[in-house]
Every structure is written in structure tokens, then in C-alpha cells.
XYZ file of C-alpha atoms in Angstrom:
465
model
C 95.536 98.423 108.025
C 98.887 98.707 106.156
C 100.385 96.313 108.590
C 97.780 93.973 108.501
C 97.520 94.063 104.524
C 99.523 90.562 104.429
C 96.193 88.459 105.453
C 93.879 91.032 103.544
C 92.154 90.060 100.314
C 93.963 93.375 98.647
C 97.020 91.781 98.812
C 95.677 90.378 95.905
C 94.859 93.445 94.325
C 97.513 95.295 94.725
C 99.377 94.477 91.444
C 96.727 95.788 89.480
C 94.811 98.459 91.605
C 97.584 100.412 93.298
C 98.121 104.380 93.950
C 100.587 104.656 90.512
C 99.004 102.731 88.181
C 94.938 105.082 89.515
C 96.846 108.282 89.566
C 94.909 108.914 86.222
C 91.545 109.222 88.082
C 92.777 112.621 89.940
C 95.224 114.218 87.063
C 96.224 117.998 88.294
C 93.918 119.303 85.357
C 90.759 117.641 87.454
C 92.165 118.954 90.814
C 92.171 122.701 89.438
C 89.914 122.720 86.689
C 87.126 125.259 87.585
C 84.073 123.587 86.183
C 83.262 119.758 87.259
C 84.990 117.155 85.562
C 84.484 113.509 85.697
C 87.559 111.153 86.695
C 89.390 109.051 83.383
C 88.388 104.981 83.863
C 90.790 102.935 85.495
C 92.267 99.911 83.633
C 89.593 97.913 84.224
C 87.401 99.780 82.631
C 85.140 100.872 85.238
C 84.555 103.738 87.488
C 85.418 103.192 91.483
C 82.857 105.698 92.388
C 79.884 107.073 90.677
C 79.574 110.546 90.246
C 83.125 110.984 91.367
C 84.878 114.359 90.718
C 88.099 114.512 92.632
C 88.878 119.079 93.001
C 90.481 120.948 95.071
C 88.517 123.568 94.927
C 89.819 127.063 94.470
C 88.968 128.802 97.705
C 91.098 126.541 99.266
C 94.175 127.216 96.944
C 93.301 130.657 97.351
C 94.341 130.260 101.564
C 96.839 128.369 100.493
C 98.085 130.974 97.863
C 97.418 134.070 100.322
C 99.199 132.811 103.587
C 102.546 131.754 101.573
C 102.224 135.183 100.193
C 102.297 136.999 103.971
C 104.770 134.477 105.497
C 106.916 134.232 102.418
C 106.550 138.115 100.977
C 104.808 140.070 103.577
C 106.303 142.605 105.441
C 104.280 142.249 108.484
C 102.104 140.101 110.190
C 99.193 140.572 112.464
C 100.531 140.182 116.248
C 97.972 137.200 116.427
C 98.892 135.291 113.839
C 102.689 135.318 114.708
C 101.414 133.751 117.853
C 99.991 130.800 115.368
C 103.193 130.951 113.473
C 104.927 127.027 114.427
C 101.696 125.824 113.284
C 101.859 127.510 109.500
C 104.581 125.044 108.497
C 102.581 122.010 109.543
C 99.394 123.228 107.816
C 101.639 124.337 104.738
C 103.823 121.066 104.584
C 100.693 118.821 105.109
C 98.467 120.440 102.472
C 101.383 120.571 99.916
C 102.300 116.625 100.706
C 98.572 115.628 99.948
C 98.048 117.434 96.992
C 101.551 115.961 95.727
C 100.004 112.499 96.721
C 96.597 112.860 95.291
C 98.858 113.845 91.563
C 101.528 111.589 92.065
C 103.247 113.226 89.156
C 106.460 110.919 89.339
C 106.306 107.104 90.111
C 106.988 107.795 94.053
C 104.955 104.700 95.219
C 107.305 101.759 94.156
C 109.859 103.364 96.566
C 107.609 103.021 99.599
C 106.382 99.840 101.357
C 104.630 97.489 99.681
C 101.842 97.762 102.465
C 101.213 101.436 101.719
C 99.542 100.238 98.746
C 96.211 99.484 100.981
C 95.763 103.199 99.732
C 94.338 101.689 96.256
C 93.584 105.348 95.072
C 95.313 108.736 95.386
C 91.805 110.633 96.061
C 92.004 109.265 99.485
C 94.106 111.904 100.133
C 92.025 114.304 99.517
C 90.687 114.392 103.244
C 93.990 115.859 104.283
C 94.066 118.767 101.577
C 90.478 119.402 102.722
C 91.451 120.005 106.235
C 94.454 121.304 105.971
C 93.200 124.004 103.166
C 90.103 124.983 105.736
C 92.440 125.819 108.208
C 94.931 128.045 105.522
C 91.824 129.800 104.490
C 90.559 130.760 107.998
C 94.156 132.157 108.376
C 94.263 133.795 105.254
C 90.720 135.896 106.136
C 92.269 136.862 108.833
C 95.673 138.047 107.186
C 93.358 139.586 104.238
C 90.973 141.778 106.445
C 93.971 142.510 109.271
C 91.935 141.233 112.402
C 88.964 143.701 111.426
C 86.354 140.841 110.169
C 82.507 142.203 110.698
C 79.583 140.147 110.134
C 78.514 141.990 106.482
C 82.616 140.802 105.290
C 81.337 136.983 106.579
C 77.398 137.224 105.095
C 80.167 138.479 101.551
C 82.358 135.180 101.629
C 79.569 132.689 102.705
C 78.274 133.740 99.478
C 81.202 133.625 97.385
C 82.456 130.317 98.529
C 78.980 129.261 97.466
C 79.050 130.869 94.109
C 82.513 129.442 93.584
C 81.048 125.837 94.834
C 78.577 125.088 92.343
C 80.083 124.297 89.761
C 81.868 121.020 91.821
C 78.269 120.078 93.266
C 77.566 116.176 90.981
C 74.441 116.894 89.066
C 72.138 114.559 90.663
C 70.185 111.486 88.623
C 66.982 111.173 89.375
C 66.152 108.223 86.782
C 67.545 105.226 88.508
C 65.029 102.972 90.512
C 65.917 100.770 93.109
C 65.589 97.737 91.562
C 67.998 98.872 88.166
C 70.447 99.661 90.945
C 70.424 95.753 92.426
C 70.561 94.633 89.171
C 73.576 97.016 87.731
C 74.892 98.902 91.149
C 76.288 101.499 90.026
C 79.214 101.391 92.511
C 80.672 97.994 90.756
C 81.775 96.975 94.280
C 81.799 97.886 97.971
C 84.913 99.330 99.125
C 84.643 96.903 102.115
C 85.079 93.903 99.582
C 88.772 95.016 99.797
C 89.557 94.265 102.978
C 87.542 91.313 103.695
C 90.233 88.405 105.124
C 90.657 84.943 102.570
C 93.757 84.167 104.075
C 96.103 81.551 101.821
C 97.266 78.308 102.237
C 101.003 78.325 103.631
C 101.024 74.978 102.860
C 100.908 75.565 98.899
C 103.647 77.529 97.400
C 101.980 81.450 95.889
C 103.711 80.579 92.413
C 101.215 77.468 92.188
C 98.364 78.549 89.575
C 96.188 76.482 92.159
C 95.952 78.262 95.470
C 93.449 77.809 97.596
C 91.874 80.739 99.404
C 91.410 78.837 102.235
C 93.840 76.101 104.064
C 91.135 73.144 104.657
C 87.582 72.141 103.645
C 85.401 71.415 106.692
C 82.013 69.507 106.318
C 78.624 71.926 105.864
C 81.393 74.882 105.181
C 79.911 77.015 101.820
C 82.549 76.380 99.224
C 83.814 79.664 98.394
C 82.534 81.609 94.536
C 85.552 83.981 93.739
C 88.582 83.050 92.505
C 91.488 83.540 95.388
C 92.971 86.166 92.790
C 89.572 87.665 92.244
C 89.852 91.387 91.971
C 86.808 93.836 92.297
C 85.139 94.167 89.306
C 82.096 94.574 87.327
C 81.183 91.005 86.929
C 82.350 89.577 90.470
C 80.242 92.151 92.008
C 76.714 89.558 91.459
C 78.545 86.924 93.183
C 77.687 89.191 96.123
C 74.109 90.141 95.223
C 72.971 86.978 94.140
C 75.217 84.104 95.343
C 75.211 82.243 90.988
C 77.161 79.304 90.585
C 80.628 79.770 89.120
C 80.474 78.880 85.817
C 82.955 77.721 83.486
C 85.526 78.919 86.012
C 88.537 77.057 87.686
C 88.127 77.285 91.193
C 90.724 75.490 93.906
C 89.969 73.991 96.650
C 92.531 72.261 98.978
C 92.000 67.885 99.162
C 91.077 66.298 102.550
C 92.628 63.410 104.003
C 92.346 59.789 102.749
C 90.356 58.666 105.466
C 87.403 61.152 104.561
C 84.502 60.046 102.005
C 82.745 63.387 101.398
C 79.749 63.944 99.160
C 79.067 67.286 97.050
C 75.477 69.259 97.977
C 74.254 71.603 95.848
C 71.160 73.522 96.520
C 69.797 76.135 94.291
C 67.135 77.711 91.804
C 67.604 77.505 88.034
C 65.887 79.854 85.998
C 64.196 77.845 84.181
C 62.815 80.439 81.390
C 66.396 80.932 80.629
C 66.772 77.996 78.957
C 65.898 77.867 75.368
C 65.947 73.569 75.381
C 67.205 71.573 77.403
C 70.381 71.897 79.192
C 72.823 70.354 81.505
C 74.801 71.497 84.416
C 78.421 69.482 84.096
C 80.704 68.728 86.942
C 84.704 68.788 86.508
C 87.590 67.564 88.471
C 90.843 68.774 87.711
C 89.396 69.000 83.979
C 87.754 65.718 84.141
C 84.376 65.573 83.930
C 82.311 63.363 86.968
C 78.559 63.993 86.721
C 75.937 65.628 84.038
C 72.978 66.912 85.599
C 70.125 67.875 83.450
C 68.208 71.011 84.567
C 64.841 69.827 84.624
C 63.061 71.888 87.158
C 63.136 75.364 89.444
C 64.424 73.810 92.494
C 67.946 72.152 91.788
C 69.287 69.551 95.012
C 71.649 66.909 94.127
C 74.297 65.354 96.341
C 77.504 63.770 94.157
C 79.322 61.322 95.849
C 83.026 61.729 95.635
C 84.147 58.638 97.314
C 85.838 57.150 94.112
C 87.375 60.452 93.187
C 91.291 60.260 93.278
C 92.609 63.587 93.970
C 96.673 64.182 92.934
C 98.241 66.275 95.092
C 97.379 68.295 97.731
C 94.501 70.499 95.783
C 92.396 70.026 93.534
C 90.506 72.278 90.989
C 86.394 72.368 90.389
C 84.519 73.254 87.515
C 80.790 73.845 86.758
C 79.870 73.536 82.903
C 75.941 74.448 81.394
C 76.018 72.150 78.124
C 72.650 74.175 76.356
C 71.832 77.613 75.190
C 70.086 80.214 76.482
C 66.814 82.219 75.257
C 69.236 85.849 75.313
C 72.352 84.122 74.441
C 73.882 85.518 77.728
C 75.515 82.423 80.579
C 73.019 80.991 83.037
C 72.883 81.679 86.137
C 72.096 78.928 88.945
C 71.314 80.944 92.167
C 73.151 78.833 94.728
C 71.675 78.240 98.192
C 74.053 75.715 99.530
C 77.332 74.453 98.176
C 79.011 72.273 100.462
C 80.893 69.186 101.462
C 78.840 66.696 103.448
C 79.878 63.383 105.156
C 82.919 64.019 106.442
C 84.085 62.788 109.931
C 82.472 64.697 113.146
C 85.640 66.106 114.223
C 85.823 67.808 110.352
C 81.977 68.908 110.558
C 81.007 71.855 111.931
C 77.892 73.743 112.746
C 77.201 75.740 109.964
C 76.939 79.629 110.186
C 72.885 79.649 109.282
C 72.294 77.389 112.491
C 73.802 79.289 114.620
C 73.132 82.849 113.684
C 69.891 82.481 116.049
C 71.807 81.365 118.513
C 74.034 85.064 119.125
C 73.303 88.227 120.152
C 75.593 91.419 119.169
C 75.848 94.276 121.765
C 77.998 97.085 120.322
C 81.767 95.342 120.381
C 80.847 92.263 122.541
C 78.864 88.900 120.712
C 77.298 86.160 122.955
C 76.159 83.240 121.740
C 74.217 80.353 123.887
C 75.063 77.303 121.196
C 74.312 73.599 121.257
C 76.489 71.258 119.781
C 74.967 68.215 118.023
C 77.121 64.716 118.581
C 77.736 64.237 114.643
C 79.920 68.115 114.937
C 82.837 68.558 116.356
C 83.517 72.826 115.421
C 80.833 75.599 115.853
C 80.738 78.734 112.913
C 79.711 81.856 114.473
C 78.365 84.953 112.265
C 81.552 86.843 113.029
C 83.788 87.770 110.605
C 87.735 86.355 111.782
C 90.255 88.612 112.349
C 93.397 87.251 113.769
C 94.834 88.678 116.874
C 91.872 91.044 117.487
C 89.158 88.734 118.989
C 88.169 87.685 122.437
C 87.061 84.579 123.102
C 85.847 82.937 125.972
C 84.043 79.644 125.777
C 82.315 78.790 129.318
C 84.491 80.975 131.462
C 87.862 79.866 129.861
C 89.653 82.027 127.181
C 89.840 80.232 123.814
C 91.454 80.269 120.840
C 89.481 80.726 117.554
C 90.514 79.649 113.887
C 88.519 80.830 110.638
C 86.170 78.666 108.032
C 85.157 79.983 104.993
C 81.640 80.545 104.544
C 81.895 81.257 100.778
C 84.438 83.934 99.917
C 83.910 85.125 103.863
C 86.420 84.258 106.825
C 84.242 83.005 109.903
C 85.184 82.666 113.305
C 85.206 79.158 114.722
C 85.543 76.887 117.263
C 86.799 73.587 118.320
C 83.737 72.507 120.971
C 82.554 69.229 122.288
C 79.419 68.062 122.283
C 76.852 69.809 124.362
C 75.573 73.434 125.621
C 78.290 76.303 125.602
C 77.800 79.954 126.417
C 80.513 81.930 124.502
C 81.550 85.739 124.087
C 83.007 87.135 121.823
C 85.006 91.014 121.785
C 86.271 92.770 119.344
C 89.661 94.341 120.784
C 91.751 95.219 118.152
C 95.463 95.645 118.031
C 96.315 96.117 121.398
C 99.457 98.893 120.021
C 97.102 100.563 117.920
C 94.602 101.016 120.553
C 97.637 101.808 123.597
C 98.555 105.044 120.605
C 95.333 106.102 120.113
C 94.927 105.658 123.937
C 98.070 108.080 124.533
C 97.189 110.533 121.824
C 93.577 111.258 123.090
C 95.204 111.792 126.230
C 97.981 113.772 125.261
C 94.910 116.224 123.027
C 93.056 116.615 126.352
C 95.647 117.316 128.537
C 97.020 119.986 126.153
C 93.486 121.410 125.417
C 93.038 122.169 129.551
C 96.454 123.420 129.436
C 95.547 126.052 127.151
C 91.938 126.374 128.737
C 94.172 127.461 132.054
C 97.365 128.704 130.388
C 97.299 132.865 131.354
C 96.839 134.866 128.043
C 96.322 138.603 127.180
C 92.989 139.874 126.286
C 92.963 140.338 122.949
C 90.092 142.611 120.166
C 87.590 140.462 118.958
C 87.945 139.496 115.127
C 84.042 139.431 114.596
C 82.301 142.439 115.300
């Protein structure tokens, strides 16, 4: 993920949501406070997680304290655990470097790679001082009760741990209904939003204010509804609930070619008991206005014709004004169904991603899709998310090579196909090095664990009696 972070959307993030700058949501007086308490907002003002209380927990500092006591100031050590000695340092070293992590006391992370910042927030690191301060507590039982642990001494610390638990258990809220949750999630945003690929476009400088998310507009393709520097927040999280219409928000798009005539569809539903008059949905280019359209019923489907629109430059920025109030006084929201560019040439239209998504078929890893390609499209949009240099593709027998198209603020894999029937497959491989390591250690974590299934030991007195 960290090496990959360059075509992620949290490269975009980054500068504001990074480990340093979140370190206030797990402060060491939440990680060892003994009663619950709830994690400090971040800048944004908003909570990542609900119900969120990043501790330690102090039976696990307790095996943490305890075994550096014995290997540090004890005079002698059970014969058994001397045999587990090498691994004490790991365990030791790994829960002290996540705990350090999870604090960040000093500024530690603008020293490291810029693409260790796909971390976002310390608590993350709380997985490793969880399993790393299991494993210092089982040892420290067994340094505590020297190898003599009966069943009435495990019955005695089932309960303690949870007595001592309790406290960190989230109260739970039983007052939220469903439908207050679609309408105000209390998450804010999906942690999967993060990582979801809107790759730029090399071809415009990253100091431009205009930057396209995405390198080229294709004909049917949903226009994207998030800002390329859109970060996760409170307000971009109904873009992915309910699809509105940006309004009265710059968003870039890169131009087409000369030779293309294209025409602006949007489909959608306008609430119209929202609207305390009358009011008018206005169209901007590059700060110009080019069409009012009054809101005059539910259903709204109009089709602009750009074909005397002079673009400068090599994007261009558009802009949806309401000119009208509202009944509450809060922005109105047009529930988009389609926003698109139509009538461009057939080798620039493709077959949009709601066509064809009856047309595949996913079986664990692998996709297959039987598609038909109409003459007036020349590229096919598959309901699979792009990621480069980790996808299959075989078109008819013949490996291919896939590109994206944005289907709103998603990446979709597509393809350049001819007219006609095509049966194509589509597998999820990976990163071929990341899968040869994992490959190697699961092998290596076999082959040791029937080495030491075989390996000749002593018999040795049961610890549970």
C-alpha cells in the first residue's frame, strides 16, 4: 500500500490527515488512563471513528511491566522460559516500538518516507501492542506462578482481566435508527474512500489550481462529484450516499479535442418541496455562465449543447449555480442520475458501466463478462474497480491491456474493443513481489512449524494442572 500510495486518492490527503498532525486522537493519558476516555477531534473537526477509545489496557502493561522485571532484575528464571528467551527481545522491542508509534511524542514522521503516511492515524498501531502485550502477559503468568498454574489460578485471572476490562467496553447507543444513520452516518466516511484510485493528469502540471482527477473525458463516462483535492469529510460523505449535484463548486475537467462536438446530459430528481419559489439551476464555464434552467418539475433531463463553447487551454472548469431560496434556508440538492458527455466520436464513446454490469459475473478473484459492443462505441466499462499492474485481462483468448474511466469519483477498468461479441476475464493478481514474499514466508512458517512438530525435545511438567 505504501508503495502504491503515488496513484492513491490519499496522496491527496496526506498533507492534512497524516500520523503527526492525528497523534492527538491517542495522547499517552488515553492509552493509560484507567476509565474510558473518548479520543480529542481531529482538525477537521470530526471524529474518524465513533465510539473510538484508543487504551492499552493495563493487564497488558502489567506483562509488559512483570517480564522486564524477571529478565532485567530477576535472579532466576524458570528453565522453560530461558528456552523462550531470543524471543523476549522481539516481543519487548515490538510492543515498546508500537506504543512509541501510537504516542508519537516527538515529530518522528517527517523523517520517514513520505509513503508511510498511508498510516493516516497512529491507533493503527495498536494491533501490534495488542499482540505483542498478549504474548508478554502469557509469559509473565508463567514467570508469576513459577510453572505451577492450576485451573482455580486461571478461573482467578479470567475474572480479573474482566473486572479490569469494563471500564474500556464503549457504552452502547441504542437510540439511533437506521434511517438517522443514512442520513448523518455516524462514521463521516468509509475508510475505503481513502484508497480508492483518481489517478492525475501527467499532462497538467500539480501546481495548476485546475487538475483534473482524471486524464480524458470519454462519451457516456459519469463526470466525476468530488473535487480531485477532496479530502474525507463530513459534507463529501453524501456525495456517496446520494450522488447531489455539486453545487456552487469549481470542478475540472480536462478539454477534448477540436474535432469533438459533445453535448452535456443531466439526469436527475429535484426536490421540488425544497424550493420556496421558483428557482433556477445555472451552468458555468470557466466562470462564464452558458445556460439557466428553471426547476420546474421532479424529474430534471436536459441535454446542453457545447458545440460553440471555446475552451482555453487544455482544461476547463464547471460550475452548477441554484439562483432561488429554499423553504429551510439550507443548499438544494439535485439527486443526480446521469451526468455525462454525449456525442462524441465512436472511438471516444464507450459502453457505460450500468450496461454492462449484467453482462459479468464475479467468482471469488476471477470476473467474466460475455459483452456486446454496439457500432456507435468503440471502449467497453466493466464494474471493476482499476488497479494498475494487478489485473488480468484476457479478451477472447488474447491477453489485453486495460486503461481506467472514471465513473464519477471511481476508477473503472476499460477496454479498447471493436464492434461485436467478446468473452473477457478478468483476475485480480496483485503485485506479483508482494505475493512471491508472502508466498516464501507462509512457506518458511510451515516448514519451521513441522520442524519443531519433529524436532526431539525433553518431556517437560505440565503448567495446567
Amino acid at each position: 500500500m505504501a508503495l502504491e500510495s503515488s496513484s492513491l486518492a490519499i496522496r491527496r490527503q496526506i498533507e492534512a490527515i497524516n500520523p503527526f498532525n492525528t497523534t492527538d486522537i491517542t495522547p499517552i493519558a488515553n492509552l493509560l488512563a484507567p476509565d474510558s476516555l473518548p479520543h480529542q477531534p481531529t482538525e477537521l473537526g470530526i471524529a474518524p471513528t465513533y465510539g473510538f477509545h484508543a487504551a492499552v489496557g493495563w493487564i497488558l502493561l502489567a506483562g509488559f511491566g512483570t517480564v522486564i522485571y524477571f529478565v532485567f532484575a530477576g535472579k532466576s528464571l524458570p528453565r522453560r522460559l530461558w528456552r523462550s528467551q531470543p524471543w523476549l527481545t522481539p516481543l519487548l522491542s515490538v510492543f515498546i516500538l508500537a506504543l512509541f508509534l501510537t504516542w508519537s511524542p516527538v515529530n518522528i514522521w517527517n523523517l520517514l518516507p513520505r509513503q508511510l503516511w498511508v498510516t493516516q492515524f497512529t491507533f493503527r498501531f495498536l494491533t501490534h501492542v495488542m499482540w505483542s502485550g498478549a504474548l508478554l502477559t502469557t509469559l509473565a503468568i508463567i514467570l508469576i506462578f513459577r510453572e505451577r498454574l492450576r485451573s482455580r489460578h486461571l478461573i482467578l485471572g479470567i475474572l480479573i482481566i474482566v473486572i479490569a476490562s469494563r471500564p474500556w467496553l464503549p457504552i452502547p447507543r441504542g437510540t439511533v435508527t437506521v434511517e438517522e444513520l443514512l442520513q448523518d452516518p455516524l462514521f463521516r466516511y468509509s475508510g475505503a474512500l481513502d484508497y480508492l484510485y483518481r489517478l492525475p493528469n501527467k499532462s497538467v502540471p500539480v501546481s495548476t489550481k485546475s487538475q483534473p482527477a482524471v486524464e480524458k473525458i470519454y462519451g457516456k463516462a459519469e463526470l466525476q462529484l468530488l473535487h480531485p483535492d477532496w479530502i474525507p469529510g463530513y459534507l463529501s460523505w453524501d456525495v456517496f450516499i446520494n450522488g447531489p449535484l455539486p453545487i456552487d463548486v469549481d470542478i475540472p475537467y480536462p478539454a477534448w479535442p477540436e474535432t469533438e462536438k459533445p453535448t452535456l446530459v443531466l439526469q436527475g430528481r429535484v426536490p421540488m418541496d425544497k424550493i420556496k419559489n421558483q428557482a433556477n439551476l445555472i451552468i458555468f464555464v470557466d466562470q462564464q455562465p452558458l445556460t439557466s434552467i428553471p426547476l420546474t418539475q421532479e424529474e430534471l433531463k436536459v441535454e446542453i449543447p457545447f458545440t460553440d463553447v471555446k475552451l482555453a487551454g487544455n482544461a476547463f472548469e464547471l460550475k452548477f449555480i441554484i439562483d432561488g431560496e429554499t423553504t429551510d434556508g439550507n443548499p438544494l440538492y439535485i439527486r443526480m442520475d446521469h451526468l455525462y458527455f454525449d456525442d462524441f466520436s465512436d472511438e471516444n464513446t464507450l459502453l457505460p458501466v450500468h450496461a454492462t454490469k449484467e453482462m459479468c459475473s464475479q467468482k471469488g478473484i476471477v470476473t467474466n463478462c460475455e459483452v456486446e459492443i454496439p457500432t456507435e462505441a468503440g471502449l467497453v466499462q466493466l464494474p471493476i474497480l482499476y488497479y494498475p499492474d494487478m489485473q488480468q485481462v484476457v479478451v477472447d483468448n488474447q491477453p489485453t491491456a486495460g486503461f481506467f474511466t472514471n465513473y464519477r469519483d471511481f476508477n473503472l477498468l476499460s477496454l479498447n474493443l471493436s464492434p461485436g461479441q467478446h468473452q473477457i476475464q478478468v483476475k485480480f493478481t496483485g503485485l506479483i513481489w508482494a505475493n512471491l514474499i508472502s508466498f516464501v514466508a507462509w512457506l518458511t512458517l510451515i516448514i519451521t512449524a513441522i520442524a519443531l512438530k519433529f524436532y526431539p525435545r525433553k518431556s517437560e511438567p505440565a503448567i495446567f494442572k
